[in-house]
PDB file of C-alpha atoms in Angstrom:
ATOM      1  CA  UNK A  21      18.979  18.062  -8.202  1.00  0.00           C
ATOM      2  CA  UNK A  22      19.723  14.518  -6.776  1.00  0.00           C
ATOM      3  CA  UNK A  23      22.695  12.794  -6.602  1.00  0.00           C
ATOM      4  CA  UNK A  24      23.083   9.620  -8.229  1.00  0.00           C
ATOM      5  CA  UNK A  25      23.225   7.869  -5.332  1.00  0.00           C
ATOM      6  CA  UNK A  26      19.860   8.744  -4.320  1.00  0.00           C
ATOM      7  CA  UNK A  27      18.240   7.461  -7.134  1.00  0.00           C
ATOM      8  CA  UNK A  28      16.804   3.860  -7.691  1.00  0.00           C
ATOM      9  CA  UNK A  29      18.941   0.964 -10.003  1.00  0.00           C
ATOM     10  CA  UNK A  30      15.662   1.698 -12.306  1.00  0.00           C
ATOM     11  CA  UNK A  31      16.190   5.358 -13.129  1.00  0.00           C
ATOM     12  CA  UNK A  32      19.989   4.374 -13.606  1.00  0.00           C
ATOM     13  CA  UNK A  33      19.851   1.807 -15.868  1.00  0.00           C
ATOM     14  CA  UNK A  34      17.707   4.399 -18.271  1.00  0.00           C
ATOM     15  CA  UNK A  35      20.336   6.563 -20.306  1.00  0.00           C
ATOM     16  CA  UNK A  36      17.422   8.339 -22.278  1.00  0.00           C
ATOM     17  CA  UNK A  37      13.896   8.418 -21.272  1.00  0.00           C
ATOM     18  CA  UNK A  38      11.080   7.209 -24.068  1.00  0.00           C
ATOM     19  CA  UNK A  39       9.247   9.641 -26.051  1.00  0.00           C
ATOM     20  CA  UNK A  40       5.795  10.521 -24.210  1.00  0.00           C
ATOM     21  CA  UNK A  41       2.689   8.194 -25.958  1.00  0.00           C
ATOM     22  CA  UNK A  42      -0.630   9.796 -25.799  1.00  0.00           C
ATOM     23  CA  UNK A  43      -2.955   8.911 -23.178  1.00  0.00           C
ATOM     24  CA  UNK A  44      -4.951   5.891 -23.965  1.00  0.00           C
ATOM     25  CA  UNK A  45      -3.104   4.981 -27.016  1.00  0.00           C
ATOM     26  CA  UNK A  46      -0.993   1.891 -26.922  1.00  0.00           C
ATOM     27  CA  UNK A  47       2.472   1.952 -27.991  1.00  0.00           C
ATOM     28  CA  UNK A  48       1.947   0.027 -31.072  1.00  0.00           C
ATOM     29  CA  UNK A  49      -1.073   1.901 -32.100  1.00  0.00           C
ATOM     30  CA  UNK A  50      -0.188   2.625 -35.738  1.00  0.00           C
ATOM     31  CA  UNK A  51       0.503  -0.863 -36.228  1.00  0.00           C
ATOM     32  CA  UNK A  52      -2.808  -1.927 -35.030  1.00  0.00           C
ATOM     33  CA  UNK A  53      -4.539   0.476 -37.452  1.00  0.00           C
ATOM     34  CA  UNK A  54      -2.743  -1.043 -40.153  1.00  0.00           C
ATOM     35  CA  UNK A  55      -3.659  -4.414 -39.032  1.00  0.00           C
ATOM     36  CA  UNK A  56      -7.362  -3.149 -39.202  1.00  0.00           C
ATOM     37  CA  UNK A  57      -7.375  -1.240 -42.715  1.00  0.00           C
ATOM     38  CA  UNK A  58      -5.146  -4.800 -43.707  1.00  0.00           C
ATOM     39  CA  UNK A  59      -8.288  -6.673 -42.361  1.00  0.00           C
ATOM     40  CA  UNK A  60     -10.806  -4.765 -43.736  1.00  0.00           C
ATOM     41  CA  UNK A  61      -9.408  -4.637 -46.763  1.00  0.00           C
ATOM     42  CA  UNK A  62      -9.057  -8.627 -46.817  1.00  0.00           C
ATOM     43  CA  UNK A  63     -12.636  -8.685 -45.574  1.00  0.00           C
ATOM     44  CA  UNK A  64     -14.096  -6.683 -48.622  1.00  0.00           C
ATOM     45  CA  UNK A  65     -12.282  -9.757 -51.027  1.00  0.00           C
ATOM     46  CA  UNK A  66     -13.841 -12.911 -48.735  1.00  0.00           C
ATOM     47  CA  UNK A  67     -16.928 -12.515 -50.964  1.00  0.00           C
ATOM     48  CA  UNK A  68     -14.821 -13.072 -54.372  1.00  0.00           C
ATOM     49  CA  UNK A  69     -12.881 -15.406 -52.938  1.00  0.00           C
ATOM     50  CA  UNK A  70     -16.166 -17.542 -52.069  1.00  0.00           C
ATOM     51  CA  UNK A  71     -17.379 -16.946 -55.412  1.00  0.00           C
ATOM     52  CA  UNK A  72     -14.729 -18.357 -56.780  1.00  0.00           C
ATOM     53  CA  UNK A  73     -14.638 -21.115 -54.731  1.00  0.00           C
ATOM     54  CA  UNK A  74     -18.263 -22.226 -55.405  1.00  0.00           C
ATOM     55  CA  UNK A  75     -17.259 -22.182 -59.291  1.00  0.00           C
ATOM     56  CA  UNK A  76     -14.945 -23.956 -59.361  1.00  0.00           C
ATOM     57  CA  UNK A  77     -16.174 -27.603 -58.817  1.00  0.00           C
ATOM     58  CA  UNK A  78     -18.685 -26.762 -61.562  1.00  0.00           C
ATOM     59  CA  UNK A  79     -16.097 -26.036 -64.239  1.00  0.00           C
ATOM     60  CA  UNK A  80     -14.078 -29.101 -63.304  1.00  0.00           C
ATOM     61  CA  UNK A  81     -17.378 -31.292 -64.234  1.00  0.00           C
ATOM     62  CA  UNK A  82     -17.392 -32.332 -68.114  1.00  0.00           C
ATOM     63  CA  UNK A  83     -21.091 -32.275 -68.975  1.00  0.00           C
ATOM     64  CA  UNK A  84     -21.366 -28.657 -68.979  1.00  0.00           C
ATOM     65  CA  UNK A  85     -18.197 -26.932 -69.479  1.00  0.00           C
ATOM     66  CA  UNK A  86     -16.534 -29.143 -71.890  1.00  0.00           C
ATOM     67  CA  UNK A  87     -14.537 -26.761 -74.459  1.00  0.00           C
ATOM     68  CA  UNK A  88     -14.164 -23.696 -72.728  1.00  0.00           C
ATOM     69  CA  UNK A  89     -13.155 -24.986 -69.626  1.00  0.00           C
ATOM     70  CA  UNK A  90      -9.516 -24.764 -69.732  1.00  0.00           C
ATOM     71  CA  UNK A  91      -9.902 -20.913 -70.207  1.00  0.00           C
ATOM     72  CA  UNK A  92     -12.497 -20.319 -67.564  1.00  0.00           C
ATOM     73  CA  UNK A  93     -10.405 -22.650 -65.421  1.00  0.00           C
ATOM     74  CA  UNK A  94      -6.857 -20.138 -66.168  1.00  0.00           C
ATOM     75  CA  UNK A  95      -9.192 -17.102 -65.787  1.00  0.00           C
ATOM     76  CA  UNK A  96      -9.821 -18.608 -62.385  1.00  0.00           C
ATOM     77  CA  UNK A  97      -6.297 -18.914 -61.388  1.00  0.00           C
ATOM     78  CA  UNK A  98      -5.657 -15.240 -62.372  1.00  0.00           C
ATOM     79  CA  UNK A  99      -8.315 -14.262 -59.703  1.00  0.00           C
ATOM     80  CA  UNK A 100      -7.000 -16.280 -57.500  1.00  0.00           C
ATOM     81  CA  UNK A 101      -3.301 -15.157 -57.418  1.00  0.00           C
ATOM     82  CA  UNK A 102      -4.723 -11.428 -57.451  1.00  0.00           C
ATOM     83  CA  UNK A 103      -6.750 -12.261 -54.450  1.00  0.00           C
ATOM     84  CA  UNK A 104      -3.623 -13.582 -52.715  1.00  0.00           C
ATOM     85  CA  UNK A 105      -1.064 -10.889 -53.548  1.00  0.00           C
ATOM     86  CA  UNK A 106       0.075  -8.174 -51.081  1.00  0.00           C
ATOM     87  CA  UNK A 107      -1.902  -5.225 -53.419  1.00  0.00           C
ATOM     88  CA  UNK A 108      -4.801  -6.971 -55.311  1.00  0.00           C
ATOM     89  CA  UNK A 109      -5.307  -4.688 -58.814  1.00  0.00           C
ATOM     90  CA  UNK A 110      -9.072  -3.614 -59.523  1.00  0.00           C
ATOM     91  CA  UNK A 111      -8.750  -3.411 -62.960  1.00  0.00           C
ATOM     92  CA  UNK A 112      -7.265  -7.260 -63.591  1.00  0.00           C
ATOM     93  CA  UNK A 113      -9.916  -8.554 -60.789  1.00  0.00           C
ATOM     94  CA  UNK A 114     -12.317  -6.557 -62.904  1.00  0.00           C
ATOM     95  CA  UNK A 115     -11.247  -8.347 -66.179  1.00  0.00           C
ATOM     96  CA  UNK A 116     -10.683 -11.578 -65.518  1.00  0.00           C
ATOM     97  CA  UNK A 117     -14.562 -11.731 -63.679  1.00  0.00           C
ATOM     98  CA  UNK A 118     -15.943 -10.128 -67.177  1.00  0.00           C
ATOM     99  CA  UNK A 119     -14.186 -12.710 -69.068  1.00  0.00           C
ATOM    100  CA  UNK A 120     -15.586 -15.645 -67.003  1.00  0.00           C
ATOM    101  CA  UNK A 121     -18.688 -14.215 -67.531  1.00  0.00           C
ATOM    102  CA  UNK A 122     -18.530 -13.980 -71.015  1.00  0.00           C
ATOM    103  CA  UNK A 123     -16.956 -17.274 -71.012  1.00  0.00           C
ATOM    104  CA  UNK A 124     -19.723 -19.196 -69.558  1.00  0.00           C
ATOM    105  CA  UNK A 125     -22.181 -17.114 -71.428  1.00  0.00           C
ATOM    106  CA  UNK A 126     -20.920 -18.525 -75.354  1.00  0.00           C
ATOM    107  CA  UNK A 127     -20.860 -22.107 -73.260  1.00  0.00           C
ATOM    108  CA  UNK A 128     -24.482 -21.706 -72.594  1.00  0.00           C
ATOM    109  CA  UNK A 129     -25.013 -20.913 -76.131  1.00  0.00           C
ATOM    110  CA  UNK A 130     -23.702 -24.278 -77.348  1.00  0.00           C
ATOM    111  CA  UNK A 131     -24.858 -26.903 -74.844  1.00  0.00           C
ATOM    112  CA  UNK A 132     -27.986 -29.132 -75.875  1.00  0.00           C
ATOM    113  CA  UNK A 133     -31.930 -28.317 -74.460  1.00  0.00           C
ATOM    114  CA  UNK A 134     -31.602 -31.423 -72.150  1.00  0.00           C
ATOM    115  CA  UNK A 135     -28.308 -30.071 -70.812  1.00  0.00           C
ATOM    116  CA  UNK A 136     -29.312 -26.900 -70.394  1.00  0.00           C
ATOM    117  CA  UNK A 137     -32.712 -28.519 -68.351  1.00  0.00           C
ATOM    118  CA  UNK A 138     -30.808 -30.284 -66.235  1.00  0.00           C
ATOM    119  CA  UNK A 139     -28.330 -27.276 -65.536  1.00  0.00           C
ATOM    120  CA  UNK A 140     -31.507 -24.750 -64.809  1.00  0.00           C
ATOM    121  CA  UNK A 141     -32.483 -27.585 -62.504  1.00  0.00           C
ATOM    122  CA  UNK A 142     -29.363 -27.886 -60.524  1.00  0.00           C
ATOM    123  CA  UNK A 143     -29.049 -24.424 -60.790  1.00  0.00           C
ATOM    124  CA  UNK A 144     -32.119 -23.439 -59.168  1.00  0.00           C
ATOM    125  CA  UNK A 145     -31.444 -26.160 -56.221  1.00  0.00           C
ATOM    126  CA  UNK A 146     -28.159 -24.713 -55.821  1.00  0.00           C
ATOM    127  CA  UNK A 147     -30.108 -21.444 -55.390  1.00  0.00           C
ATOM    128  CA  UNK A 148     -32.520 -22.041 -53.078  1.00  0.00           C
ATOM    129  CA  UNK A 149     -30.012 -24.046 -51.090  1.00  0.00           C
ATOM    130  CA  UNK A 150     -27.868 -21.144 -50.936  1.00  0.00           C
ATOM    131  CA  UNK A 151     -29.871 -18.117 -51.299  1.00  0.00           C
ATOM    132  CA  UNK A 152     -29.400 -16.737 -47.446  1.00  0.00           C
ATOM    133  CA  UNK A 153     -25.229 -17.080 -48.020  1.00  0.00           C
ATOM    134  CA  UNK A 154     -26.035 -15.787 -51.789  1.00  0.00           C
ATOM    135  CA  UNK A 155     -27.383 -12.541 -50.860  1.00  0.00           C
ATOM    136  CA  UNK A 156     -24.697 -11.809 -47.670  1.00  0.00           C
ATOM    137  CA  UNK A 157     -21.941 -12.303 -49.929  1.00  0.00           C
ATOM    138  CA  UNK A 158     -23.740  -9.922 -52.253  1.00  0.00           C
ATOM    139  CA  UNK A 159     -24.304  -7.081 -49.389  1.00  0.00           C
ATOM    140  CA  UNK A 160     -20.921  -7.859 -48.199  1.00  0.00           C
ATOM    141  CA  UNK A 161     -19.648  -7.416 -51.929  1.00  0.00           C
ATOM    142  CA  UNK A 162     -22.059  -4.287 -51.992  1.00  0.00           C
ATOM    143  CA  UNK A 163     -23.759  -5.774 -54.753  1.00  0.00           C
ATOM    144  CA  UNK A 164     -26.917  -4.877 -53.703  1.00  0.00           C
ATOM    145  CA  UNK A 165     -27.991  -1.288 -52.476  1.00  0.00           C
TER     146      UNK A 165
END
């Protein structure tokens, strides 16, 4: 054994020594995987988060969306603040989509022939503007197989 005086300040100023990390591993490795399943996961929601996004402009315009708007427009906000929170819930993500949907559906319903013209027509623009970003967002939403 060595005497204390034959040791370096280094080894003195040590009272325990640190538990042994694996070879190769970093010592914050657990955190980093967490950072990637946290990023992955927040990856996976980019695509709804565009969606909703691109919507809502349209539902802020009167022409189209004139009585329902106010729903669609809370339904929206729901989506958003589930996006945003720590734990984002399937099931109210899931609902508040569906009731969009069915939201803009019954609009559709009551909106004049020219209106609905002129909607197909900026629709289909919109479309063929966007179609490459469309269909990423839809593989990255694993909307199409």
């Amino acid at each position: 054994m060595a005497s204390s005086d034959s040791l370096p300040p280094e080894q003195l100023a040590s009272p325990t020594p640190l538990p042994a990390q694996p070879e190769g591993l970093p010592q914050h490795a657990p955190m980093r995987r967490l950072d990637r399943a946290v990023g992955a996961t927040a990856t996976k929601l980019v695509p709804l988060v565009t969606l909703l996004q691109a919507i809502q402009p349209q539902v802020a315009q009167e022409s189209v969306f004139h009585t329902r708007r106010k729903k669609i427009q809370a339904h929206i906000a729901v989506a958003f603040m589930e996006l945003k929170a720590e734990r984002p819930r399937r099931r109210v993500l899931t609902h508040s989509f569906q009731t969009i949907t069915n939201l803009v559906r019954e609009e559709a319903h009551d909106i004049s022939k020219d209106e609905v013209k002129q909607a197909t027509k900026e629709l289909v623009l919109a479309t063929l503007k966007n179609a490459p970003k469309l269909i990423g967002i839809a593989h990255q939403a694993r909307l199409l197989s």
